[in-house]
Short mmCIF file of C-alpha atoms and ligand atoms in Angstrom, two decimals:
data_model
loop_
_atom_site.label_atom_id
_atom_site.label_comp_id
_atom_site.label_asym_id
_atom_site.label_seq_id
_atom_site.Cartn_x
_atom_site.Cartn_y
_atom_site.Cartn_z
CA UNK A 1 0.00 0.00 0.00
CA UNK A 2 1.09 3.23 -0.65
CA UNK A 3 2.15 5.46 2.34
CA UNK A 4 0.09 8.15 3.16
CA UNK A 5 1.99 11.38 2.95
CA UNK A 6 0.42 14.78 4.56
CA UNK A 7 2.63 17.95 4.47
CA UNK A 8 1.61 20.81 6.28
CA UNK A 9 3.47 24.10 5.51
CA UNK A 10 2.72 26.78 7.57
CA UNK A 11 4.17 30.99 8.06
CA UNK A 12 2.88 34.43 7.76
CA UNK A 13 2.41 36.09 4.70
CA UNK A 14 5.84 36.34 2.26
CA UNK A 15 7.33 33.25 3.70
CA UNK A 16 7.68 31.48 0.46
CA UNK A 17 5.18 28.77 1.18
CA UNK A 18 3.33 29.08 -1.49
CA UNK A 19 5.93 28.84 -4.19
CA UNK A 20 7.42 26.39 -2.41
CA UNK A 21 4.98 24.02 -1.75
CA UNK A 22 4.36 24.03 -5.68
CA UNK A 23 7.82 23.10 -6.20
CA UNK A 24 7.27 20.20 -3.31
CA UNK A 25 4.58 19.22 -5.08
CA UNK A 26 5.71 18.89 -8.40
CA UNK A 27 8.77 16.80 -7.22
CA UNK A 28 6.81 14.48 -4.75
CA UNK A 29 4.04 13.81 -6.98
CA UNK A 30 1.37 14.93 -4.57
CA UNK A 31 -1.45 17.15 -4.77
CA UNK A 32 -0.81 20.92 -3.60
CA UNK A 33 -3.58 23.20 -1.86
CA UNK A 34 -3.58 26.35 -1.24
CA UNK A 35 -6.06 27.18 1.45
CA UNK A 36 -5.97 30.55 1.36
CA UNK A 37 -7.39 31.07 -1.77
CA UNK A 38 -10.32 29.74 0.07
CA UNK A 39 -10.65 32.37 2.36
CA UNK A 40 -9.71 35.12 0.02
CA UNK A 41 -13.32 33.37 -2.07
CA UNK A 42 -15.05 33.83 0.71
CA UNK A 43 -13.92 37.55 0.73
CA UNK A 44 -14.39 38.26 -2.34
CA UNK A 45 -18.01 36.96 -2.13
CA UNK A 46 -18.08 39.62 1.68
CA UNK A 47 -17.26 42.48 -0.78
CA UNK A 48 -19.45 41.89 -3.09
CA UNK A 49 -22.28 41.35 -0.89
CA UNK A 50 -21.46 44.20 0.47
CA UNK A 51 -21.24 42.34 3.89
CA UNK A 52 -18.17 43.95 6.18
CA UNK A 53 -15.18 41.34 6.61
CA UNK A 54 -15.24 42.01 9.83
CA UNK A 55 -19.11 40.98 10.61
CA UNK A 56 -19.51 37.41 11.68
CA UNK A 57 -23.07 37.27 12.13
CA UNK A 58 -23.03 38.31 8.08
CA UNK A 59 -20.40 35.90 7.30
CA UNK A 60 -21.70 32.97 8.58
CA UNK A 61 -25.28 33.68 7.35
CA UNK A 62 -23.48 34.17 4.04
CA UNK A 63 -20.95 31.13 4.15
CA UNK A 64 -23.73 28.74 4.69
CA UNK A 65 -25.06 29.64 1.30
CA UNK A 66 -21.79 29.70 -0.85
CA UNK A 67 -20.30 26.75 -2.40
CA UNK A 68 -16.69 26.51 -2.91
CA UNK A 69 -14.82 23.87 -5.13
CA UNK A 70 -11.39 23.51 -5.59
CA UNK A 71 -10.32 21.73 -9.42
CA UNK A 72 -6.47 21.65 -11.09
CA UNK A 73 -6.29 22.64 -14.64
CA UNK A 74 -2.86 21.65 -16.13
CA UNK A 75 -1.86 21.00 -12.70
CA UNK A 76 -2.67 24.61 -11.54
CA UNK A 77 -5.17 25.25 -8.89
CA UNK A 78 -8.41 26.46 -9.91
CA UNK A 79 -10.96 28.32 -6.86
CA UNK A 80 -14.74 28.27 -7.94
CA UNK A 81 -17.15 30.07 -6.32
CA UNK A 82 -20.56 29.33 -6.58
CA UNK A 83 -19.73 28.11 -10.01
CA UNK A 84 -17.67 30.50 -10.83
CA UNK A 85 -13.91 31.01 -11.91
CA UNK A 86 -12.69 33.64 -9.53
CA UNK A 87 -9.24 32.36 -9.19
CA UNK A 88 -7.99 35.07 -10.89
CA UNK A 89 -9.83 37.71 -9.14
CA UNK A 90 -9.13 36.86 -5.52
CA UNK A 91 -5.18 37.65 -5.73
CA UNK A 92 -6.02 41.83 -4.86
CA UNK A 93 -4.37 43.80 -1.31
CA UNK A 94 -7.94 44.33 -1.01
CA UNK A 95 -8.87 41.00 -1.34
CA UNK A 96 -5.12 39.64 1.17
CA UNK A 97 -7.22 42.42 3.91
CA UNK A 98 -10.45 40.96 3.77
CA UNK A 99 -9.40 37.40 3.56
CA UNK A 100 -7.60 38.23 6.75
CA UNK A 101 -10.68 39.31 8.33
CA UNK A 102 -12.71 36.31 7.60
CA UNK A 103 -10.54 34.29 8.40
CA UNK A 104 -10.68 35.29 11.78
CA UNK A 105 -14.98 34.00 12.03
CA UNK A 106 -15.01 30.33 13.31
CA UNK A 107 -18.07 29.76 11.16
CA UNK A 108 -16.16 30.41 8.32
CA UNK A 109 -12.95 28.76 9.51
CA UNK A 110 -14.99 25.44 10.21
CA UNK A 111 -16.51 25.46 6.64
CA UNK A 112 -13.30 25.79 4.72
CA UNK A 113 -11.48 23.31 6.92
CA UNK A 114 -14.25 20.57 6.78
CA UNK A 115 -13.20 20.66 3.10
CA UNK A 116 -9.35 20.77 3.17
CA UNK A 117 -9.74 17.35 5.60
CA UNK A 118 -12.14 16.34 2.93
CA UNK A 119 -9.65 16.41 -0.20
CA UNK A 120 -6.71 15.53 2.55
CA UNK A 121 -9.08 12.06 2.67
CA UNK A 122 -8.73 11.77 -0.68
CA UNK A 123 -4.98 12.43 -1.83
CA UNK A 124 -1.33 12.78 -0.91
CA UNK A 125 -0.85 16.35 -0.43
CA UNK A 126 1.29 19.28 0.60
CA UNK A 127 -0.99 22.26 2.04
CA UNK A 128 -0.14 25.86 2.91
CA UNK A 129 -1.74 27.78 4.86
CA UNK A 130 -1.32 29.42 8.86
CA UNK A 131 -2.99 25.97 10.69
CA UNK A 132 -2.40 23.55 8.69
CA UNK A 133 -0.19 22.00 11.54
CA UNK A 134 -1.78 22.83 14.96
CA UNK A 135 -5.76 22.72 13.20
CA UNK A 136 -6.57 21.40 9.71
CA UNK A 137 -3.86 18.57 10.12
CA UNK A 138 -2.95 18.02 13.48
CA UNK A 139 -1.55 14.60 12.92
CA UNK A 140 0.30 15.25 9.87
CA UNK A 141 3.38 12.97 8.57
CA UNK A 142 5.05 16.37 8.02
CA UNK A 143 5.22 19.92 9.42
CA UNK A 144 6.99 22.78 8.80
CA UNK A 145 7.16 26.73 9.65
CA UNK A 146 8.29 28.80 7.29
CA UNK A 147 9.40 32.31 8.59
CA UNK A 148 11.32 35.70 7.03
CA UNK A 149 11.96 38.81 8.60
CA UNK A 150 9.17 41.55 7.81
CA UNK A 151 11.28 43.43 5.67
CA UNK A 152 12.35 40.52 3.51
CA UNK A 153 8.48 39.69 3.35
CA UNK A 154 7.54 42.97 2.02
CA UNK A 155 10.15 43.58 -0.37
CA UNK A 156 9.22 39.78 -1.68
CA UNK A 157 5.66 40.37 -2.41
CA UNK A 158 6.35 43.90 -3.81
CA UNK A 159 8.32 42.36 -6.54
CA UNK A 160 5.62 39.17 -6.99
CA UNK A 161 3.07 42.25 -7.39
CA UNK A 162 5.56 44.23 -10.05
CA UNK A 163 5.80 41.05 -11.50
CA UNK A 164 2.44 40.69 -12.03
CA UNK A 165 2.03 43.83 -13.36
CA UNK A 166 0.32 45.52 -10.22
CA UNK A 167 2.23 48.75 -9.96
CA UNK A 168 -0.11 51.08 -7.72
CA UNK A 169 0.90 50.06 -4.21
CA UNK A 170 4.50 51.21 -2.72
CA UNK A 171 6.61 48.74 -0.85
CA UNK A 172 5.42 50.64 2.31
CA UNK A 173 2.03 50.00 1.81
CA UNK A 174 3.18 46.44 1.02
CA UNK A 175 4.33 46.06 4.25
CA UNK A 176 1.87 47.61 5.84
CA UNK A 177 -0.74 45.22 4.71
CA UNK A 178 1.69 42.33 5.71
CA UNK A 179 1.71 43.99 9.21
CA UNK A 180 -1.96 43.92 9.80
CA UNK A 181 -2.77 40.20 8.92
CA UNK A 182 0.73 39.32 10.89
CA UNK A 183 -1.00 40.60 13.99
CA UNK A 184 -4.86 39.51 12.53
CA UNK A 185 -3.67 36.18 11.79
CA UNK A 186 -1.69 35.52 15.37
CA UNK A 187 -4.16 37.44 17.40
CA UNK A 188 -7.66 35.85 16.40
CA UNK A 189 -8.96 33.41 18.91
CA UNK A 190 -9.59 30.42 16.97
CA UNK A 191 -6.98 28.40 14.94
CA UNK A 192 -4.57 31.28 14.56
CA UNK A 193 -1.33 31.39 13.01
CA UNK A 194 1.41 29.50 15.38
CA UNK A 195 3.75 26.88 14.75
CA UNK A 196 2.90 23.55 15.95
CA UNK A 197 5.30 22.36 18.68
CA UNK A 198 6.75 19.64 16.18
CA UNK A 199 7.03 21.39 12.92
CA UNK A 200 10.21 21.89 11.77
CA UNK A 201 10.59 25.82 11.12
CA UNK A 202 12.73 27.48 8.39
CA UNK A 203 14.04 30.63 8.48
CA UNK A 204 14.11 31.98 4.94
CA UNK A 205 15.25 35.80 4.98
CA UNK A 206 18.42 34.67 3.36
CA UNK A 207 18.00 31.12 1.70
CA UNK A 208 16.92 30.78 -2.11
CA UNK A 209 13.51 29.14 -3.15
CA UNK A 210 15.39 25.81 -4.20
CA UNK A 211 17.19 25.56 -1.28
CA UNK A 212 14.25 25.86 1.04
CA UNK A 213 12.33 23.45 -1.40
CA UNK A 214 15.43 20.79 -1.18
CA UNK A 215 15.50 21.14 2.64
CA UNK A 216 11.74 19.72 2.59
CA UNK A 217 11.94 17.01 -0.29
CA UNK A 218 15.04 16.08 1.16
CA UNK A 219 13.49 15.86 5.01
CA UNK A 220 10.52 14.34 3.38
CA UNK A 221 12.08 11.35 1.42
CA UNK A 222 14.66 10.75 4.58
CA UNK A 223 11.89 9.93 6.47
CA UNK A 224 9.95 7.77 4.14
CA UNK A 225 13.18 5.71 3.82
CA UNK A 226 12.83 4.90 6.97
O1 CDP B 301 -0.31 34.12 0.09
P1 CDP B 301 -0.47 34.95 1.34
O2 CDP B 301 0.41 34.45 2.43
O3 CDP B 301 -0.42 36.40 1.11
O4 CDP B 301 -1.92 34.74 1.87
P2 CDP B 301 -2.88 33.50 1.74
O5 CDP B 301 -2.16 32.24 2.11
O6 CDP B 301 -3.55 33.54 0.42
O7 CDP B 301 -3.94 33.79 2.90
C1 CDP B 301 -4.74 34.94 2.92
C2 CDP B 301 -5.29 35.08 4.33
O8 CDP B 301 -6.14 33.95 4.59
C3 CDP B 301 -4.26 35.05 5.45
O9 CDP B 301 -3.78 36.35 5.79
C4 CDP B 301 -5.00 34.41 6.61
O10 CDP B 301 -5.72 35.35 7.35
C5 CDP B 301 -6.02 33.52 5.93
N1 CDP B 301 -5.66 32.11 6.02
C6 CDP B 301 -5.97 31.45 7.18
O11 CDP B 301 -6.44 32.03 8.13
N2 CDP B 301 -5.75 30.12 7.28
C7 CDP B 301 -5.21 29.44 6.26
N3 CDP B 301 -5.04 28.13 6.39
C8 CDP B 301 -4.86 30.10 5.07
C9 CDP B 301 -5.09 31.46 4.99
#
């Protein structure tokens, strides 16, 4: 039988685990899932309900009645919501505030974890996200904690959003957003952002993409030689 592999990858915004868990992915074989594209959805659906982010009666009226599916299309993640294509749409500072903000509502926390265990059922798979390790996944085969210093952060998702062709928000105000869900995504009550006593954690201010990626694989396949 083939082994059941689970890797949780965990860290604040700009830590690389998102990039890196593709890469992991790709070189393992395994399913990746990024699970907070599910709660920037469920933001994007807050805005344009015009329901505040930060209103958890509103959200979990409204999360009850959305339906989220997550598909792979040439082995790329796609996000639907209610149907619809929005994976595109969701990737917005706008969108990175309000996901932060939802995230933070237990009703909606419950809904989208309910069905990251579901597809974790299903598949191998390395997930990012800020509890994959202490909530979602508690008993995972693998855990790690990716971490950079703030200013290494900032100046790393300014250049993703030059990159991408987003050229109306300074590296300050970069940062500044990265501040707020920081302290949003430690400070909530439920499930927040921590490292789980027996992830591994990797500091990545000054390490390259590929050599945080080999550090996994390689701590990965060690262990399934075992
Ligand atoms: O890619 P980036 O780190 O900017 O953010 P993301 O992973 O897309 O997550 C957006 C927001 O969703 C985070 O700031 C968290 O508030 C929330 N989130 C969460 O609470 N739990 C997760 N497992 C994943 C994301």
């Amino acid at each position: 039988m083939q082994e059941k592999i689970r890797i949780a990858v965990d860290g604040p915004a700009g830590a690389g685990k998102s990039t890196i868990a593709k890469i992991v992915s790709k070189e393992l074989g395994i399913v990746y899932l990024d699970t907070g594209a599910m709660y920037r959805a469920v933001a994007l659906k807050a805005i344009e309900d015009e329901i505040d982010t930060k209103d958890r009666t509103g959200l979990a009226q409204m999360v009850e009645q959305i339906n989220i599916i997550i598909d792979y299309l040439d082995g790329e993640q796609r996000i639907y919501l209610n149907d619809v294509d929005v994976t595109n749409r969701i990737r917005t500072p706008e969108i990175s505030i309000g996901a932060s903000n939802v995230a933070a509502a237990p009703e909606v926390r419950l809904k989208m974890v309910d069905l990251q265990r579901t597809i974790s059922k299903k598949t191998n798979v390395v997930m990012d996200g800020r509890d994959i390790g202490t909530f979602v996944l508690p008993d995972a085969e693998f855990k790690f904690f990716l971490t950079a210093s703030i200013e290494e952060r900032a100046l790393r998702r300014y250049k993703e959003q030059l990159a991408k062709g987003i050229c109306n928000i300074s590296l300050e105000e970069v940062r500044k957003d990265i501040e707020y869900r920081d302290k949003n995504d430690s400070g909530r009550d439920f499930a927040p952002l921590k490292k789980a006593a027996d992830a591994i954690e990797i500091d990545t201010t000054s390490l390259s993409i590929e050599e945080v990626a080999q550090k996994i694989i390689s701590s990965v396949k060690e262990k399934l030689k075992q």
